[in-house]
Coordinates of C-alpha atoms in Angstrom, one line a residue:
Chain Z
T1 CA 68.4 32.0 -7.1
A2 CA 69.8 29.6 -4.9
L3 CA 73.6 28.7 -6.2
N4 CA 74.9 25.0 -5.8
N5 CA 76.6 25.1 -2.9
R6 CA 79.5 23.1 -1.1
H7 CA 77.6 22.5 1.7
G8 CA 75.0 19.9 -0.1
K9 CA 78.2 17.8 -0.3
R10 CA 78.2 14.7 1.7
H11 CA 80.3 11.6 1.5
G12 CA 80.9 11.7 -2.4
K13 CA 77.0 12.3 -3.5
K14 CA 74.8 15.6 -2.7
S15 CA 72.2 15.4 -0.4
K16 CA 69.1 17.0 -2.0
S17 CA 66.4 16.3 0.4
R18 CA 65.5 19.4 2.2
C19 CA 65.4 19.6 6.0
S20 CA 63.2 16.8 7.4
R21 CA 62.7 14.5 10.4
K22 CA 64.2 10.4 9.4
A23 CA 64.6 7.6 11.3
L24 CA 66.7 6.9 13.7
H25 CA 66.3 4.0 15.6
V26 CA 68.2 3.9 19.3
N27 CA 68.6 0.3 20.6
F28 CA 70.4 0.7 24.2
K29 CA 71.6 -2.5 24.4
E30 CA 74.4 -1.8 21.9
L31 CA 74.9 1.2 22.8
G32 CA 75.9 -1.0 26.5
W33 CA 73.3 0.2 29.0
D34 CA 70.9 -3.0 28.7
D35 CA 72.4 -3.3 32.0
W36 CA 71.3 -0.3 34.0
I37 CA 68.1 0.0 31.7
I38 CA 65.3 -2.6 32.0
A39 CA 62.8 -0.9 29.8
P40 CA 62.6 0.6 26.8
L41 CA 65.6 -1.3 25.4
D42 CA 65.2 0.4 22.6
Y43 CA 63.0 2.8 21.0
E44 CA 62.8 5.2 18.1
A45 CA 64.5 8.5 18.9
Y46 CA 64.4 9.7 14.9
H47 CA 66.9 13.0 13.8
C48 CA 67.0 15.9 11.4
E49 CA 68.4 16.0 8.2
G50 CA 68.5 17.7 5.1
M51 CA 69.5 21.0 3.3
C52 CA 67.8 24.5 4.6
D53 CA 68.5 26.3 1.3
F54 CA 66.6 28.9 -0.6
P55 CA 63.1 30.0 -0.2
L56 CA 62.7 28.3 3.0
R57 CA 59.6 26.8 3.8
S58 CA 57.5 27.8 6.7
H59 CA 56.5 24.5 8.2
L60 CA 61.0 24.6 8.6
E61 CA 59.4 27.6 11.6
P62 CA 62.6 29.4 10.3
T63 CA 64.2 31.7 12.9
N64 CA 64.3 35.1 11.8
H65 CA 68.2 35.3 11.8
A66 CA 67.7 31.7 9.9
I67 CA 66.1 33.4 7.2
I68 CA 68.9 36.4 7.0
Q69 CA 71.6 33.6 7.1
T70 CA 69.6 31.4 4.3
L71 CA 69.6 35.5 2.3
M72 CA 72.8 35.6 2.8
N73 CA 74.7 32.5 1.6
S74 CA 72.4 32.2 -1.7
M75 CA 73.4 35.6 -2.8
D76 CA 76.8 34.5 -1.7
P77 CA 77.9 31.1 -0.3
N78 CA 81.5 31.9 1.0
S79 CA 80.3 34.4 2.9
T80 CA 78.0 32.5 5.2
P81 CA 77.3 28.6 5.0
P82 CA 72.7 28.0 5.3
S83 CA 71.6 28.0 8.0
C84 CA 71.4 24.5 9.7
C85 CA 68.2 21.8 9.6
V86 CA 68.1 20.7 13.8
P87 CA 64.6 19.8 16.5
T88 CA 62.2 22.1 16.7
K89 CA 60.2 20.0 18.8
L90 CA 61.5 17.6 21.3
S91 CA 59.3 14.6 23.3
P92 CA 60.1 12.7 26.7
I93 CA 60.4 8.8 27.2
S94 CA 59.7 7.2 30.3
I95 CA 62.8 5.0 31.7
L96 CA 62.9 2.5 34.5
Y97 CA 66.2 1.4 35.8
I98 CA 68.3 0.2 38.6
D99 CA 70.3 2.7 40.4
S100 CA 73.2 2.8 41.5
G101 CA 72.1 0.6 44.8
N102 CA 70.4 -1.8 43.6
N103 CA 66.6 0.2 44.0
V104 CA 64.4 0.3 40.4
V105 CA 63.7 3.6 39.9
Y106 CA 61.3 5.0 36.5
K107 CA 62.1 8.4 35.2
Q108 CA 60.6 10.7 32.5
Y109 CA 63.9 12.0 30.2
E110 CA 63.1 15.2 28.7
D111 CA 64.0 15.7 25.3
M112 CA 64.6 11.8 23.8
V113 CA 62.2 12.1 21.1
V114 CA 62.5 14.7 17.9
E115 CA 59.2 15.1 17.3
Q116 CA 59.8 18.1 14.3
C117 CA 62.7 20.0 12.2
G118 CA 63.1 23.1 11.5
C119 CA 66.0 25.5 10.2
R120 CA 68.4 27.8 12.5
Chain T
A1 CA 45.6 -2.2 22.7
R2 CA 45.1 -2.2 26.1
S3 CA 44.4 0.8 27.7
A4 CA 46.4 2.3 30.1
A5 CA 45.8 1.7 34.2
L6 CA 45.1 5.2 34.9
V7 CA 43.8 5.5 38.1
P8 CA 40.6 7.7 38.3
S9 CA 40.5 11.0 40.1
S10 CA 38.3 9.8 42.3
G11 CA 39.9 7.0 43.3
P12 CA 40.2 5.8 46.6
K13 CA 42.2 7.4 49.2
R14 CA 45.7 7.3 49.3
N15 CA 45.7 6.0 52.9
R16 CA 42.7 4.3 53.1
G17 CA 44.1 2.6 49.6
T18 CA 42.6 -1.0 49.9
R19 CA 43.9 -2.2 46.6
S20 CA 43.0 -5.5 45.2
P21 CA 46.3 -7.4 44.4
H22 CA 45.7 -7.2 40.7
D23 CA 44.9 -3.6 41.0
G24 CA 48.7 -2.4 39.3
Q25 CA 49.9 -5.7 39.9
R26 CA 49.7 -7.5 36.8
S27 CA 49.9 -11.2 36.1
P28 CA 53.4 -12.7 34.5
K29 CA 52.0 -12.2 30.5
F30 CA 52.2 -8.9 31.9
L31 CA 55.4 -9.1 32.2
R32 CA 55.9 -10.3 28.4
D33 CA 53.8 -7.2 27.6
V34 CA 56.0 -4.6 28.9
F35 CA 59.1 -6.3 27.1
A36 CA 57.7 -7.4 24.0
S37 CA 59.1 -4.2 22.1
S38 CA 62.6 -5.3 24.0
P39 CA 63.6 -8.1 22.9
G40 CA 66.7 -9.8 24.3
L41 CA 65.5 -9.6 27.6
S42 CA 66.5 -13.1 28.4
A43 CA 70.1 -12.1 27.7
R44 CA 69.6 -9.4 30.2
D45 CA 73.1 -8.6 32.4
D46 CA 73.8 -11.3 35.0
F47 CA 74.1 -8.3 37.5
K48 CA 70.4 -6.8 36.0
N49 CA 68.8 -9.8 36.4
S50 CA 69.3 -10.0 40.3
V51 CA 67.0 -6.9 40.9
V52 CA 63.9 -8.8 39.5
P53 CA 61.6 -5.1 38.8
H54 CA 58.7 -5.2 41.3
D55 CA 55.4 -5.6 39.1
Y56 CA 54.0 -2.0 41.0
M57 CA 56.9 -0.3 39.3
L58 CA 56.8 -2.5 35.8
S59 CA 53.1 -1.1 36.0
I60 CA 53.9 2.5 36.6
Y61 CA 56.2 2.3 33.6
R62 CA 53.7 0.7 31.1
T63 CA 50.8 3.2 31.8
Y64 CA 53.4 6.4 31.6
S65 CA 55.1 5.5 28.8
A66 CA 51.5 4.6 27.3
A67 CA 50.6 7.8 28.4
E68 CA 53.0 9.6 26.5
K69 CA 52.1 8.3 23.0
L70 CA 48.8 9.2 23.9
G71 CA 50.7 13.2 24.5
L72 CA 50.0 12.6 27.9
N73 CA 52.7 13.5 30.8
A74 CA 53.4 11.7 33.8
S75 CA 53.2 14.6 36.0
F76 CA 49.8 15.3 34.8
F77 CA 48.1 11.9 37.0
R78 CA 47.5 12.7 40.8
S79 CA 48.9 8.8 41.2
S80 CA 52.1 10.4 40.1
K81 CA 51.5 13.2 42.4
S82 CA 53.1 15.5 39.3
A83 CA 56.5 13.7 40.4
N84 CA 58.5 12.6 36.6
T85 CA 60.6 10.3 39.2
I86 CA 59.3 7.1 41.3
T87 CA 62.5 5.2 43.5
S88 CA 61.5 2.4 44.4
F89 CA 63.0 0.2 48.5
V90 CA 62.3 -3.4 48.2
D91 CA 61.8 -4.4 51.4
R92 CA 64.7 -6.8 52.6
G93 CA 63.8 -6.7 56.0
K94 CA 63.1 -10.6 57.8
D95 CA 60.9 -11.5 60.8
E96 CA 62.0 -13.1 63.9
F97 CA 61.3 -16.7 63.0
S98 CA 60.0 -17.5 66.2
H99 CA 56.4 -18.7 67.8
S100 CA 55.5 -15.9 69.6
P101 CA 53.0 -13.5 68.2
L102 CA 55.0 -11.4 66.1
R103 CA 52.9 -7.6 68.0
R104 CA 55.1 -6.0 65.3
Q105 CA 57.2 -5.4 62.2
K106 CA 59.8 -3.3 61.1
Y107 CA 61.0 -1.9 57.8
V108 CA 64.4 -0.2 57.4
F109 CA 64.8 1.1 54.5
D110 CA 68.1 2.9 52.7
V111 CA 67.0 5.7 51.1
S112 CA 70.6 7.5 50.4
T113 CA 71.3 6.9 47.0
L114 CA 67.7 9.9 47.0
S115 CA 68.9 12.4 44.3
D116 CA 69.5 15.7 46.8
K117 CA 69.1 17.0 42.9
E118 CA 65.4 15.8 43.1
E119 CA 62.4 17.8 45.4
L120 CA 60.7 15.0 46.7
V121 CA 57.2 14.9 46.8
G122 CA 55.2 11.9 48.8
A123 CA 56.3 8.6 49.7
E124 CA 54.0 5.4 50.4
L125 CA 54.8 2.2 52.0
R126 CA 52.6 -0.6 50.1
I127 CA 52.4 -4.0 51.5
L128 CA 50.9 -7.0 50.3
R129 CA 48.5 -8.5 53.1
K130 CA 48.1 -12.2 52.3
P131 CA 45.9 -14.1 55.0
P132 CA 45.8 -17.3 56.2
E133 CA 43.3 -19.4 55.7
D134 CA 42.3 -19.7 59.5
A135 CA 41.9 -15.7 58.8
L136 CA 40.8 -13.6 62.4
S137 CA 37.4 -12.1 62.0
S138 CA 36.8 -9.6 64.8
P139 CA 32.8 -8.8 64.9
S140 CA 33.4 -5.4 64.1
D141 CA 35.6 -6.5 61.2
L142 CA 37.4 -3.9 61.8
Y143 CA 41.1 -3.7 62.2
N144 CA 42.8 -0.4 62.1
I145 CA 47.1 -0.9 61.1
E146 CA 49.5 1.5 61.9
L147 CA 53.5 2.4 61.1
V148 CA 54.8 4.7 63.1
S149 CA 58.4 6.0 64.0
C150 CA 60.6 3.7 65.3
G151 CA 61.7 3.8 69.2
S152 CA 57.9 5.5 69.4
A153 CA 56.4 4.2 72.8
R154 CA 52.9 4.5 71.3
S155 CA 51.6 5.5 67.8
L156 CA 53.0 9.4 68.0
D157 CA 54.1 11.7 65.3
S158 CA 53.6 10.5 61.2
S159 CA 51.9 7.5 62.3
T160 CA 49.2 6.3 60.1
S161 CA 46.6 4.4 60.2
V162 CA 44.1 2.2 57.6
G163 CA 41.0 0.3 58.2
L164 CA 41.4 -3.4 57.7
R165 CA 37.6 -4.0 56.1
N166 CA 37.1 -7.4 55.2
A167 CA 40.4 -8.4 56.7
R168 CA 39.8 -11.9 54.9
N169 CA 40.9 -11.1 51.6
P170 CA 44.2 -10.2 49.9
A171 CA 44.8 -7.1 49.3
W172 CA 48.3 -4.2 48.6
E173 CA 47.8 -1.8 51.6
V174 CA 49.2 1.7 50.8
L175 CA 50.0 3.6 53.8
D176 CA 51.3 7.3 52.8
V177 CA 54.4 7.8 55.0
W178 CA 55.0 10.9 53.2
D179 CA 55.0 13.3 57.4
M180 CA 57.2 10.7 58.3
F181 CA 59.1 10.9 55.3
K182 CA 59.6 14.6 56.0
S183 CA 60.4 14.7 59.7
R184 CA 63.6 12.0 58.7
L185 CA 65.1 14.5 56.0
S186 CA 64.7 17.4 57.9
T187 CA 66.7 15.3 61.5
D188 CA 69.3 13.4 58.7
H189 CA 69.0 10.0 59.9
G190 CA 72.3 8.7 57.9
G191 CA 69.4 7.6 54.7
Q192 CA 68.1 5.5 56.9
L193 CA 64.5 5.3 56.9
C194 CA 62.6 2.8 60.0
M195 CA 58.9 2.1 60.6
E196 CA 57.2 0.0 63.0
L197 CA 54.1 -1.4 61.6
R198 CA 51.4 -2.4 64.2
A199 CA 47.4 -3.8 64.4
T200 CA 44.8 -3.2 66.7
V201 CA 41.3 -4.1 66.5
G202 CA 37.7 -1.7 67.2
Q203 CA 38.3 0.7 70.1
S204 CA 41.3 -1.2 71.7
D205 CA 44.8 -0.6 71.7
A206 CA 45.6 -4.1 72.5
E207 CA 47.8 -5.3 69.2
V208 CA 47.4 -7.9 66.8
D209 CA 49.6 -10.2 66.2
L210 CA 50.1 -9.5 62.3
R211 CA 50.5 -13.2 61.5
S212 CA 46.7 -13.6 61.5
L213 CA 46.4 -10.3 59.9
G214 CA 48.9 -11.4 56.9
F215 CA 51.6 -9.7 56.7
E216 CA 53.8 -13.0 57.3
R217 CA 56.9 -11.9 55.1
R218 CA 58.0 -15.3 55.1
G219 CA 57.7 -17.6 52.0
R220 CA 56.8 -14.2 49.6
A221 CA 58.0 -14.0 45.7
Q222 CA 60.3 -11.0 45.4
R223 CA 57.0 -9.3 43.9
E224 CA 55.3 -9.8 46.6
K225 CA 57.5 -8.4 49.2
A226 CA 56.3 -4.7 50.2
I227 CA 57.8 -1.3 48.5
L228 CA 58.6 1.4 49.9
V229 CA 57.7 4.1 46.1
V230 CA 58.7 7.3 46.9
Y231 CA 58.0 10.4 44.7
A232 CA 60.0 13.3 43.0
R233 CA 60.3 15.9 40.9
S234 CA 63.7 17.2 39.3
R235 CA 63.6 20.8 38.6
K236 CA 66.3 20.9 35.8
R237 CA 66.3 18.5 32.9
E238 CA 67.2 15.2 33.6
N239 CA 70.4 14.3 32.1
L240 CA 70.9 10.7 31.4
F241 CA 74.5 10.9 31.7
N242 CA 74.1 11.7 35.8
E243 CA 72.8 7.4 35.7
M244 CA 75.2 6.7 33.1
R245 CA 78.0 7.9 35.3
E246 CA 76.4 6.6 38.0
N247 CA 76.2 3.0 36.8
I248 CA 79.5 2.9 36.1
K249 CA 81.0 3.9 39.6
S250 CA 78.7 1.5 41.5
S251 CA 79.5 -1.0 38.6
R252 CA 83.7 -0.5 39.3
G253 CA 82.9 -1.1 43.0
S254 CA 80.9 -4.3 42.5
R255 CA 82.7 -6.0 40.4
G256 CA 86.2 -6.8 41.6
S257 CA 87.4 -10.3 39.9
E258 CA 89.8 -10.2 37.1
Q259 CA 86.8 -11.5 34.6
D260 CA 84.5 -8.9 35.6
T261 CA 87.0 -6.6 34.6
G262 CA 87.8 -7.5 31.9
L263 CA 83.5 -7.4 31.4
L264 CA 84.1 -3.7 32.8
F265 CA 86.2 -2.8 30.2
K266 CA 84.6 -4.6 28.0
A267 CA 81.1 -2.4 28.9
R268 CA 82.9 0.8 30.0
R269 CA 84.3 0.9 26.0
R270 CA 80.9 -0.4 24.5
R271 CA 79.7 2.7 26.9
R272 CA 81.7 5.0 25.3

């Protein structure tokens, strides 16, 4: 049985939710990058958050190591923390920007959007 | 939803490519569409306002970002030559203002900002031909426009010739300059790419006045200027921070006055 371990606590409240993809809206203007990025000025990047506790769901595609670590944590929380909820699949976005020579450049940046989360 | 302007594989050959002025070039409404998802455009930084993105680059961006949403990769498209980085250099040249016919038109581009970490895979020069009302029309109606490296006495290596049928209609002429680009890369020209445009009619080698064919530069809007488009593929995953660092360096260089430094400090703090 998974015990209530310390790692669920965050800002005084227990985050019960399981590892999943959550919204993360990125605004390049707020980052101060809107003076060189022409488009897009914002996009949805998502992020991964939640518990990787026992039993792990198969859609979280845990590695064998994460399975072992989760078992160890559920037996003795002091022996090891639970495995981590991280992006397991990412996708690119296109960015149109101005380079240092004032030229307009199109570039495809890999790993900019979280498509899937999992326990690792 | 508007379909992405994906170039079909059976599209016109690259170096014969006379495009209608609307192919890949959109009306101002298109600009609003592209930025519809990005409010606050009007508040764009002055520095950025001085650079008006060419319609062709906006069309590239819109096509490939729409394709991404469909799960397709930009480098799959033949038109992108499997590139994931496409850099545009806008023509800043001026024709000597004189009444004599314009036999040759020089295009000089500073390509020194191209990253040497990327594998270049293609280059083309796109020139909008805007024939005047009294456009020339030869009986054969076949003109040859050629690009030669500057200083070549004749159309030597890596000249590109494109037939100009119905020279009366405005069109984007797309000239493949990849061979010329490669030969420039092999012999260091310090980041400068210099080409000369010339036109002949039919089989004769006599050069025709380029103004009468619509290559006059005077009075062109920013988005009607010729652009050199260079296609590259970065070998490793592109790191956003490269560009950010480049831009901090260049904005530090380009802003000197106290007021700007304040802006720079603010911008830097914001970026951090």
